[in-house]
Coordinates of C-alpha atoms and ligand atoms in Angstrom, one line a residue:
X1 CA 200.6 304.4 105.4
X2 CA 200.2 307.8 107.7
X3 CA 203.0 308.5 110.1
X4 CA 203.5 305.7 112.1
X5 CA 204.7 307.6 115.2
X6 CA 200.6 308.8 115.6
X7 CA 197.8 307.0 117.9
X8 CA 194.3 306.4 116.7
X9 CA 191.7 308.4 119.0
X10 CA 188.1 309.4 118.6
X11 CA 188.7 308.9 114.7
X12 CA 191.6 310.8 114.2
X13 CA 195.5 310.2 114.1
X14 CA 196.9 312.0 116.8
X15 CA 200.3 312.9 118.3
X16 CA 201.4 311.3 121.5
X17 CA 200.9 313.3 124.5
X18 CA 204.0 311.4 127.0
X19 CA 204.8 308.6 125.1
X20 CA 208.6 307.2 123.4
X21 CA 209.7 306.7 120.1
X22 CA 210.9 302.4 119.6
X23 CA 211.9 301.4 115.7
X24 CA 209.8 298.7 114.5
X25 CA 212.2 296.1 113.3
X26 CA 212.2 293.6 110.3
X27 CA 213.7 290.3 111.8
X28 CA 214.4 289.0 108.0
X29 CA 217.2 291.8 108.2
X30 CA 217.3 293.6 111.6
X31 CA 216.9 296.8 109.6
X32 CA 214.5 299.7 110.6
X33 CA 211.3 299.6 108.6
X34 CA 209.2 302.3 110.7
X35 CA 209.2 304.5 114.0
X36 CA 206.6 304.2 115.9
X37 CA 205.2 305.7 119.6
X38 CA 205.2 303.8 123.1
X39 CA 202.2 305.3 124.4
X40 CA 202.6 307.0 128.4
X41 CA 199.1 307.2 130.4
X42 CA 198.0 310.4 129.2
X43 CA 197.2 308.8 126.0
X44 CA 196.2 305.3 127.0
X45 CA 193.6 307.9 129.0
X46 CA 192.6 309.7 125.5
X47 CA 191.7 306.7 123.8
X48 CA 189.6 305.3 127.3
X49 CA 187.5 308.7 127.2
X50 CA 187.1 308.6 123.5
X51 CA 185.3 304.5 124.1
X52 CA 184.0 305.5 127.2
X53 CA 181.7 308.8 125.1
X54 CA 181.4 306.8 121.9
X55 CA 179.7 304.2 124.3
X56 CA 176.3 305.0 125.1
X57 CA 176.0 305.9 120.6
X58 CA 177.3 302.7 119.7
X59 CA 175.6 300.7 122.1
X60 CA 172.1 301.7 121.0
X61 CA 172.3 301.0 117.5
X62 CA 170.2 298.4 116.1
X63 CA 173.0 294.8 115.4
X64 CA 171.8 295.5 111.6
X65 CA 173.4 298.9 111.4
X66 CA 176.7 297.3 112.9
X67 CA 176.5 294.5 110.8
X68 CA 176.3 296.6 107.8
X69 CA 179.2 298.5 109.2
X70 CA 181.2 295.3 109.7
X71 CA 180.0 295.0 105.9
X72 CA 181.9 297.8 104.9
X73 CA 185.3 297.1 106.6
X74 CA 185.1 293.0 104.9
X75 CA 185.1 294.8 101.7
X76 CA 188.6 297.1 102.2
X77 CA 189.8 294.9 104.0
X78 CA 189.8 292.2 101.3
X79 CA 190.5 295.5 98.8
X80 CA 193.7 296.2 100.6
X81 CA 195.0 292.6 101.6
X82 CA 197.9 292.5 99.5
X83 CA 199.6 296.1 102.1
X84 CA 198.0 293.6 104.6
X85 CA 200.5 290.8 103.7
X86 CA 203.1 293.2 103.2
X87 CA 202.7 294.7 106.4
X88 CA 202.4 291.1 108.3
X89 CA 205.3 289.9 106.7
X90 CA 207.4 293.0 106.8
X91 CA 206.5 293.2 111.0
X92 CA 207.1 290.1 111.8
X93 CA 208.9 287.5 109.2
X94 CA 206.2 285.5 108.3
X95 CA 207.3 284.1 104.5
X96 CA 205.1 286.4 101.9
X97 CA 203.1 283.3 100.7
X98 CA 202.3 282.5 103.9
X99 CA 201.2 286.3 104.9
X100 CA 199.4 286.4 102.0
X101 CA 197.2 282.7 102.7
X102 CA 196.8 282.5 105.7
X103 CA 197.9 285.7 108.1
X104 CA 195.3 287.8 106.3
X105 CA 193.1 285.0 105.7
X106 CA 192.4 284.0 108.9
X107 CA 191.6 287.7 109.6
X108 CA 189.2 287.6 106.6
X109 CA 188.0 284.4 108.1
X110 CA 186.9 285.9 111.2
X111 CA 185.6 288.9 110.0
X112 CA 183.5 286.7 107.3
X113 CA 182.3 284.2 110.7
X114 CA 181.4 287.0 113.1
X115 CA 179.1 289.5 110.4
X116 CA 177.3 285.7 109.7
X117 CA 177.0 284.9 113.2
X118 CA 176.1 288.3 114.4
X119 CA 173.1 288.2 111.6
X120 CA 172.0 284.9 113.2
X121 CA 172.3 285.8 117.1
X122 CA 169.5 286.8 119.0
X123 CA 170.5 289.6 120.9
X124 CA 166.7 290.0 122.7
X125 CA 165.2 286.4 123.2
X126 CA 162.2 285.3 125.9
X127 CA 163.2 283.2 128.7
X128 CA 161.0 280.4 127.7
X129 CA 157.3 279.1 128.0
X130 CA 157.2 278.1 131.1
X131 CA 157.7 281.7 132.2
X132 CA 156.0 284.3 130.1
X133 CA 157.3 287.9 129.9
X134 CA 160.3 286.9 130.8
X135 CA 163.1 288.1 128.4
X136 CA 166.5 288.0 128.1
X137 CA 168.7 291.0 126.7
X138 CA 172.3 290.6 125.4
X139 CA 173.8 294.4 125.6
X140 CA 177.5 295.1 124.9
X141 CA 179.8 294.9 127.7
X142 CA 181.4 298.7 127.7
X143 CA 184.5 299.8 127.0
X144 CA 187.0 297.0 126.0
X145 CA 191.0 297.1 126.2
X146 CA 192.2 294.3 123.7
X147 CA 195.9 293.7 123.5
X148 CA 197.7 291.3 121.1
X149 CA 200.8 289.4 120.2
X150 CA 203.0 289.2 117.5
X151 CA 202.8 285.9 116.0
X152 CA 199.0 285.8 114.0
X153 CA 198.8 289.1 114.2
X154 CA 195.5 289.7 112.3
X155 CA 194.5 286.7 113.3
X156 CA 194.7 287.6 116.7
X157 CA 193.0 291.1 116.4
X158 CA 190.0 290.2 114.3
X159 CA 189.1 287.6 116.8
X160 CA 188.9 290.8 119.3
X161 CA 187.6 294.2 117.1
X162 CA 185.1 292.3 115.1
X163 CA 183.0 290.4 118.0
X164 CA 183.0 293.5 119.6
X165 CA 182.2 295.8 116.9
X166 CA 179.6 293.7 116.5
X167 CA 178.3 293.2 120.0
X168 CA 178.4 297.1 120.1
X169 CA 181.3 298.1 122.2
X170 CA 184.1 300.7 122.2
X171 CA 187.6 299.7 122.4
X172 CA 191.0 300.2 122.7
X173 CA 193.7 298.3 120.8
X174 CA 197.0 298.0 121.9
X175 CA 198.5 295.6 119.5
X176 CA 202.0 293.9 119.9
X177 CA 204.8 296.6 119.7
X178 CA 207.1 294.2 117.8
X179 CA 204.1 294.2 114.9
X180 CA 201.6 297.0 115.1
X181 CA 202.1 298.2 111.4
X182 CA 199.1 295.4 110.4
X183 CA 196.7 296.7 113.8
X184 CA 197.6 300.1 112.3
X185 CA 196.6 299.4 108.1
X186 CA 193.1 298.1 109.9
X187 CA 192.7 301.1 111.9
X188 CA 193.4 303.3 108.6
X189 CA 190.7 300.5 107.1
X190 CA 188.0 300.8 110.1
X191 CA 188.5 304.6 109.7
X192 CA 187.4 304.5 105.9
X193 CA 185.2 302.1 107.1
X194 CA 183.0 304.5 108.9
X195 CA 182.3 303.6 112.3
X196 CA 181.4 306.5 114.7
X197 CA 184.6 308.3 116.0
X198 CA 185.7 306.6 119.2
X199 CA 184.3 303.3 118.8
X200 CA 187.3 301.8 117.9
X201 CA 190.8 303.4 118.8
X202 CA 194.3 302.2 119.0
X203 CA 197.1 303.1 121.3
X204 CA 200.7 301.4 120.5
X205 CA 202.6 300.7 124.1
X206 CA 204.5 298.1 125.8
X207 CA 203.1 295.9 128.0
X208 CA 204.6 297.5 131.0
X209 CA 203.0 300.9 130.0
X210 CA 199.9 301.4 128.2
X211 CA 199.0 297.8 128.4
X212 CA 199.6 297.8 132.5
X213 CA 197.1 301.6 132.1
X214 CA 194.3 300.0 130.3
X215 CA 194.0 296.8 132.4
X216 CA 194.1 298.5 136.1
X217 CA 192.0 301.5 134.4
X218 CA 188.5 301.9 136.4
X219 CA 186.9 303.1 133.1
X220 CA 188.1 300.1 130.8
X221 CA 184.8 297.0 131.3
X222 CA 186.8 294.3 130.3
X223 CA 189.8 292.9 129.1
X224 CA 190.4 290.5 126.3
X225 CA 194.4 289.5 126.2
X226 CA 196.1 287.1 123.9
X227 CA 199.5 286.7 124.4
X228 CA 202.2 284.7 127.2
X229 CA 200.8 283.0 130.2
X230 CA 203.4 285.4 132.8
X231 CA 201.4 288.6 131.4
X232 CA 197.9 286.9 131.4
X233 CA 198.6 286.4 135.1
X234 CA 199.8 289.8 135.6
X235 CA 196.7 290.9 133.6
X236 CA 194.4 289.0 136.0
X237 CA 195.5 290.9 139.0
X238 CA 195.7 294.1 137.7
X239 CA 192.0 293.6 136.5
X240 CA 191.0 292.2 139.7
X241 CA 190.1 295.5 142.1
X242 CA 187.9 296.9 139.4
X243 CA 186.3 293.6 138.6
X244 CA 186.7 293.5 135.1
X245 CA 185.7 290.5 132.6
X246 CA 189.2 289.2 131.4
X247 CA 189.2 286.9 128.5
X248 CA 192.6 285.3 128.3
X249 CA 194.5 283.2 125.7
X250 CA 197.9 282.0 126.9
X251 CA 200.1 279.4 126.1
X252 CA 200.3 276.1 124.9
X253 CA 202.2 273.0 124.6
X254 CA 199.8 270.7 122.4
X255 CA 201.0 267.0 122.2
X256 CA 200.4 265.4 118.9
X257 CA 199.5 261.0 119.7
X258 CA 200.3 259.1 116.8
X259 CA 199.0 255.9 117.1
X260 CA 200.8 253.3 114.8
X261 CA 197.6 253.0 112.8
X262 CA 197.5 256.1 111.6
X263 CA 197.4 256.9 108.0
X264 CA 201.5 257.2 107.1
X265 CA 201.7 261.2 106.1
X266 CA 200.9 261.9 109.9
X267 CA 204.8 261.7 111.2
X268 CA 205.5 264.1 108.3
X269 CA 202.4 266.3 108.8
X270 CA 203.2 266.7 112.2
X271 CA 206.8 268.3 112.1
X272 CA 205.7 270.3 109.1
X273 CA 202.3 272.3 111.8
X274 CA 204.6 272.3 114.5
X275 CA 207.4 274.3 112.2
X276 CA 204.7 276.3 110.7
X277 CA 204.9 280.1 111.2
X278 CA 208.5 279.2 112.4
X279 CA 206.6 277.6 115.5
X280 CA 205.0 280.8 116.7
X281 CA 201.7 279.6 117.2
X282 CA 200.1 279.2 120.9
X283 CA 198.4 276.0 119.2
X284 CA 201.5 274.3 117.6
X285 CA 201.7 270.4 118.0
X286 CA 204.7 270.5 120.0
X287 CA 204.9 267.2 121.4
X288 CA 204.9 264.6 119.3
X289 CA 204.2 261.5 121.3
X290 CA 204.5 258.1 119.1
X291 CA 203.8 254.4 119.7
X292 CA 206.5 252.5 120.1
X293 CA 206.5 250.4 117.5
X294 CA 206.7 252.9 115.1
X295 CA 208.9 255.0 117.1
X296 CA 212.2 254.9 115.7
X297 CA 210.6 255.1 112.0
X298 CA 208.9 258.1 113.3
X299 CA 212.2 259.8 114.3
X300 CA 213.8 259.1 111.4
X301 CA 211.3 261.0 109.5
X302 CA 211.3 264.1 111.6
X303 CA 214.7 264.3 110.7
X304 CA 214.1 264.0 107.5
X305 CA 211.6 266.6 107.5
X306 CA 212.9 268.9 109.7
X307 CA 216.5 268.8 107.5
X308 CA 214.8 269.4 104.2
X309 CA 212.8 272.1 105.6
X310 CA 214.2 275.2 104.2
X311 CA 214.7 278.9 106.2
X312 CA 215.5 282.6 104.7
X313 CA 214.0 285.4 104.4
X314 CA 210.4 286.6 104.0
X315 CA 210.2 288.5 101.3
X316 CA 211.4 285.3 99.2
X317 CA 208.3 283.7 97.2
X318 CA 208.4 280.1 98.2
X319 CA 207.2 277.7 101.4
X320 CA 210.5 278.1 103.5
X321 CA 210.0 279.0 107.3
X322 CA 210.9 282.8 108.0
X323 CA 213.0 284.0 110.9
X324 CA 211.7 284.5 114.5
X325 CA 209.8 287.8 115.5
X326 CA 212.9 289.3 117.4
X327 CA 216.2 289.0 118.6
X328 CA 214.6 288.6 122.3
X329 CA 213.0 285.5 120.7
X330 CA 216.2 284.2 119.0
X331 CA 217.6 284.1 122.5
X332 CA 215.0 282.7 124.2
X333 CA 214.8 279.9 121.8
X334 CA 218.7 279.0 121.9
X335 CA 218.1 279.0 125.2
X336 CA 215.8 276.0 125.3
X337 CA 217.5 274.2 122.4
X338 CA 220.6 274.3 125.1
X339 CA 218.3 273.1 128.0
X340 CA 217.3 269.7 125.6
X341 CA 221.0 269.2 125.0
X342 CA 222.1 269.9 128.7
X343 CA 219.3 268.0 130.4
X344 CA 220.3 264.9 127.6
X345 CA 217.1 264.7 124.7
X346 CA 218.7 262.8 122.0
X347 CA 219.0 265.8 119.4
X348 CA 217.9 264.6 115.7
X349 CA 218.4 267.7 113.7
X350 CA 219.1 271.3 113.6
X351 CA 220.6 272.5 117.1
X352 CA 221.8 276.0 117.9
X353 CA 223.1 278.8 115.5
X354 CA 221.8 279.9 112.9
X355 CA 221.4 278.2 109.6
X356 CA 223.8 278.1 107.4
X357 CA 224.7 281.1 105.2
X358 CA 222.1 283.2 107.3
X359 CA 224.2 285.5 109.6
X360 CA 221.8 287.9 109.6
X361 CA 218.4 288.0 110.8
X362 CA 217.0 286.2 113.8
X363 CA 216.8 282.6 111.7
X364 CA 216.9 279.2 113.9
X365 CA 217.8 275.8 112.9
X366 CA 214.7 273.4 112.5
X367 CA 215.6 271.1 115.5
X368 CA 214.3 267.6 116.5
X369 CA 214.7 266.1 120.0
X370 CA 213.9 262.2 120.7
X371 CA 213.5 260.7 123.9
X372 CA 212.0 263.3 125.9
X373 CA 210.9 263.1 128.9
X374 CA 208.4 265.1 130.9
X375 CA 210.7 266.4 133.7
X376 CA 212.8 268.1 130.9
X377 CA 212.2 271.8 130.4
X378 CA 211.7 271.4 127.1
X379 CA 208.9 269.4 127.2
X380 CA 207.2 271.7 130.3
X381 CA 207.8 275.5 128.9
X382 CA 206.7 276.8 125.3
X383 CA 209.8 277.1 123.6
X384 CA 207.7 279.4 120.3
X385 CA 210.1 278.0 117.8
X386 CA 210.6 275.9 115.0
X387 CA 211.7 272.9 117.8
X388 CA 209.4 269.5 118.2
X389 CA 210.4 266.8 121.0
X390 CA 209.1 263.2 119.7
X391 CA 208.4 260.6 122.8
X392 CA 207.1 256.9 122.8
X393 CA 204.4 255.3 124.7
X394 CA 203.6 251.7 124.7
X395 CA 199.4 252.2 125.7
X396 CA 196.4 254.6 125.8
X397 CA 196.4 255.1 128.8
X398 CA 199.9 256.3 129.0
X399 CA 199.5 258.7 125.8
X400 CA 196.6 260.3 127.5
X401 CA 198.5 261.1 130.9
X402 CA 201.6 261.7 129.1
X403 CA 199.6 264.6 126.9
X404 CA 197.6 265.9 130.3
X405 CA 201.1 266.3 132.0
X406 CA 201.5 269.6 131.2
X407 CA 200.0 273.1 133.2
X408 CA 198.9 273.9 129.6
X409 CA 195.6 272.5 128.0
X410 CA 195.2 274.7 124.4
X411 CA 194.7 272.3 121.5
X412 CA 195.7 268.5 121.4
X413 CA 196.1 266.2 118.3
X414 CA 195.4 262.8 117.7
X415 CA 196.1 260.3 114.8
X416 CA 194.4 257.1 114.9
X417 CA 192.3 255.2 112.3
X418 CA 190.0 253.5 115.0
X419 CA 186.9 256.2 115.4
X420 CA 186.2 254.5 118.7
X421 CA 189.7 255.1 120.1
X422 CA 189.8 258.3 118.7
X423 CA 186.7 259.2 120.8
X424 CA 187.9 257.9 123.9
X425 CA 191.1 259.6 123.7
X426 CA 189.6 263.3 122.8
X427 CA 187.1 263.1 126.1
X428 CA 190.1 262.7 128.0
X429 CA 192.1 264.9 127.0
X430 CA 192.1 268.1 129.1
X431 CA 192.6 271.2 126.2
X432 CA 189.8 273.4 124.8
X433 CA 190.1 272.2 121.2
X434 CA 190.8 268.3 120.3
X435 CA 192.0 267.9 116.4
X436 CA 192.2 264.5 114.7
X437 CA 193.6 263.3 111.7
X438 CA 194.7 266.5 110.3
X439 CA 191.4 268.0 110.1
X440 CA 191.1 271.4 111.5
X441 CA 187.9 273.2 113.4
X442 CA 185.4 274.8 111.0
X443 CA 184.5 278.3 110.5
X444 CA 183.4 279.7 114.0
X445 CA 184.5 276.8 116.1
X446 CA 185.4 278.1 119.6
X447 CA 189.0 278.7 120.1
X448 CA 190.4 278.7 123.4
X449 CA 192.2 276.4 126.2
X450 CA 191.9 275.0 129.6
X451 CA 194.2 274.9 132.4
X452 CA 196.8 277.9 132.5
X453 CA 196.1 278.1 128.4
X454 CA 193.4 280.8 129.1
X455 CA 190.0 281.8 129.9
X456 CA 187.3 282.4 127.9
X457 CA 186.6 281.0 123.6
X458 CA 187.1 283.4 120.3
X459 CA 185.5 282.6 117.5
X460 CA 181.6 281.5 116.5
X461 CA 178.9 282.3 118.8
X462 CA 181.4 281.6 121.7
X463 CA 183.7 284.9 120.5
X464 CA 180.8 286.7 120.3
X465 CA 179.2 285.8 123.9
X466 CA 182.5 287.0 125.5
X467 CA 181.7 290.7 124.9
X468 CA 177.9 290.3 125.7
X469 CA 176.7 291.2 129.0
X470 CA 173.4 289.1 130.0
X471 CA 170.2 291.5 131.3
X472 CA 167.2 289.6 132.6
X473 CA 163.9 291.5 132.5
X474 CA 160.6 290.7 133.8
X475 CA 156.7 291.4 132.7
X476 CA 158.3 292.6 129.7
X477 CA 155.5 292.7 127.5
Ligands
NAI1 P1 203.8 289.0 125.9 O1 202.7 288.2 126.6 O2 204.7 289.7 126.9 O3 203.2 290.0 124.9 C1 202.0 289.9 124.3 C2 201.2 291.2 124.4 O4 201.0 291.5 125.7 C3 202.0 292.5 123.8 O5 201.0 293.3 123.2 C4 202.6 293.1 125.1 O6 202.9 294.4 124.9 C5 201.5 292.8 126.1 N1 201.8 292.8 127.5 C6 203.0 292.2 128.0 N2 203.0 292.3 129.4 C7 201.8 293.0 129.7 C8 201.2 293.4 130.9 N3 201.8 293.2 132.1 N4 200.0 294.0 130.9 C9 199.4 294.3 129.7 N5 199.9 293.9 128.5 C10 201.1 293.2 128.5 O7 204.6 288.0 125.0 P2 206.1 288.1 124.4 O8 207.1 288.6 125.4 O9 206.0 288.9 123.1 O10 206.5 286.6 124.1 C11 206.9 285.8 125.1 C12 206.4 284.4 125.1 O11 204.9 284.4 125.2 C13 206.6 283.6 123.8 O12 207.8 283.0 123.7 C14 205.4 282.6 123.8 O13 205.8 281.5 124.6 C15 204.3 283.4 124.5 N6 203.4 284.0 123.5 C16 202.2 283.3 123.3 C17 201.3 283.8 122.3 C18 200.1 283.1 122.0 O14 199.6 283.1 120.9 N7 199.3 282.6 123.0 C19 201.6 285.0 121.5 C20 202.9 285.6 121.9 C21 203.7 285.1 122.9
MG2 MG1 209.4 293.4 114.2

């Protein structure tokens, strides 16, 4: 890769103007794998006036011309996924098999879902029969800042650049500062790609910085933010006097209702998605909530699970759980493991320290808490570990309030061989994405939450829509 300390403006790789050098960091063993530049205004300004004159180009292209374009990237993209894995893994500890599968698959994936549903979207479409010459026009929104976590990181960016590559706006990157070695591989892969200079450009920064510039900045049309819940509120307001469109996806604290008719690998299923990614994902079944007559049975098991569940280092072939993204995260989580032991969960397995024979690198015990209850902080606040509470209801009713009682509504989980039960239970349920029996969303199913888990849906048509504006004409023809 190019030198890592340069931005990526108007299709070039430039030197920072007023920015800071930071070391990106590989958590596996706290070493120094790469420099690269906090951005400062003056170049979060650069990259805004290279989208804001690539615009107007861009904008007027015909969808098939930007489909074909999108064409182009899926093809080094899929050429280069192997530095793509590297790069993942390296960044930001996910195990190599697991960079490999699903890290840059699900940025394949999207890429794949958006060039389909872009060739299948009508982008100029009458208003109906009943009112002729009527039509309807979907035109890109305008210059878009899109800023990104850590934790899926090319999942998280393709769900951004490729809706609105192919909606035909200009952007601005900022990816996560802890992991923009991936953001900055697809930049080198858009480049050779051949997209007009300035449609896409990316600016590293810190949230405080160049992410704070591009979401108060009266050039940038809208922002799409993936990340913590405290920085999509602060997002929200700094957006708000230039009335921008903010798409938002925050937090989440999913619960996972096991009914005791469910098929038997759900326990077991369960504490293996929550741990998965080390329990960095916004959309991790968290809270396992279990009938009570299998209760105890179910507990057992997590332990079980969660002690055979093996940690070290990413660069190890195999289907252990990596180390967290950062020593900031490390903390955090010990943190909360001590809350569940002060405020008196029953703790099943793991705890705090670090494994053993793992003194270095940010690695964390796979830890189990029973009997929790929802005033403890450890069932209210994301904890983004590998840490799962388990808690037992005795009817529906009380599973469905007990999952609602949260200020989060992401994803939710339920396990149940009845159909009809299963039906009643996902209407209630107040999250943007219901998934039972192990079965995951399709390609292009809208991904987003309710509640303080977001704004807005990525993905499909839905992820598409978000960087669409909607023009009505009349006596159009
Ligand atoms: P964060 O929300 O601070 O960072 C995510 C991205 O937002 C980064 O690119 C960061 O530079 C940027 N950012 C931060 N503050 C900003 C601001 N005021 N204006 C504009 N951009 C800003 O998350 P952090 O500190 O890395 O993780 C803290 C917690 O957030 C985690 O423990 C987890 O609970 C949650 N989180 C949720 C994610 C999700 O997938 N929904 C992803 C990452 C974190
Ligand atoms: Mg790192």
């Amino acid at each position: 890769m190019q030198d890592a300390t340069k931005h990526y403006i108007n299709g070039q790789w430039v030197a920072s103007i007023d920015g800071r050098e930071m070391a990106v960091e590989d958590p596996s063993t706290e070493e120094k794998i790469a420099t690269i530049t906090l951005g400062g205004d003056a170049d979060a300004d650069a990259a805004v006036n290279a989208a804001k004159a690539a615009f107007p180009g861009w904008a007027e292209t015909k969808p098939d011309a930007r489909i074909a374009a999108l064409e182009r990237l899926m093809d080094i993209y899929k050429e280069r996924a192997g530095e793509m894995a590297q790069a993942i893994s390296t960044e930001m500890g996910a195990p190599i098999a697991l960079a490999q599968t699903a890290q840059v698959g699900a940025g394949a994936g999207h890429l794949k879902h958006t060039i389909r549903t872009a060739k299948g979207f009508a982008f100029e479409r009458p208003l109906g029969d009943h009112a002729p010459g009527d039509m309807i026009l979907y035109e890109p929104v305008g210059v878009c800042a899109l800023i990104t976590p850590w934790n899926w990181p090319m999942n998280q960016v393709m769900l951004k650049v490729a809706p609105a590559l192919a909606a035909g706006c200009t952007m601005v990157l900022k990816p996560a500062e802890q992991a923009p070695l991936s953001a900055m591989l697809l930049a080198e892969m858009i480049d050779a790609a051949g997209f007009p200079p300035g449609v896409f450009n990316l600016v590293n920064g810190d949230g405080a910085g160049v992410g704070a510039h591009l979401t108060s900045h009266g050039q940038v049309d809208m922002v799409s933010f993936t990340g913590s819940t405290r920085a999509g509120v602060a997002i929200s307001k700094s957006a708000a006097d230039t009335v921008k469109r903010v798409s938002l996806e925050l937090g989440g604290k999913g619960a996972n209702i096991i009914f005791a008719d469910a098929d038997e690998k759900s326990v077991t299923r369960g504490v293996r998605h929550c741990f998965n990614n080390t329990g960095q994902s916004c959309n991790a079944p968290t809270r396992m909530l279990v009938e009570r007559s299998i209760y105890e049975q179910a507990v057992e098991t997590a332990r079980t699970v969660a002690e055979n569940t093996e940690v070290g280092p990413a660069d190890v072939e195999g289907r252990q759980i990596g180390p967290v993204v950062s020593e900031v995260q490390f903390n955090r989580i010990q943190y909360y493991i001590k809350q569940g032991i002060d405020e008196r969960a029953r703790l099943v397995a793991g705890g705090m320290g670090k494994p053993d024979g793992l003194s270095i690198g940010y690695f964390v015990r796979p830890t189990v808490f029973a009997d929790v209850t929802p005033d403890m902080t450890i069932w209210r606040e994301e904890v983004f570990g590998p840490v799962l509470t388990l808690t037992p209801f005795d009817t529906e009713e009380e599973a469905i309030a007990l999952a609602n009682d949260t200020p989060y509504g992401l994803t939710n989980y339920v396990q149940t061989a009845d159909k009809a039960r299963a039906q009643r239970v996902a209407r209630q349920l107040r999250s943007g994405m219901v998934e039972m029996n192990g079965k995951f969303g399709g390609a292009g199913t809208p991904f987003g939450g309710m509640k303080q888990s977001g704004t807005g849906r990525e993905g499909g048509v839905w992820g598409l829509e978000e960087f669409l504006e909607v023009k009505a004409v009349s006596d159009w023809g």
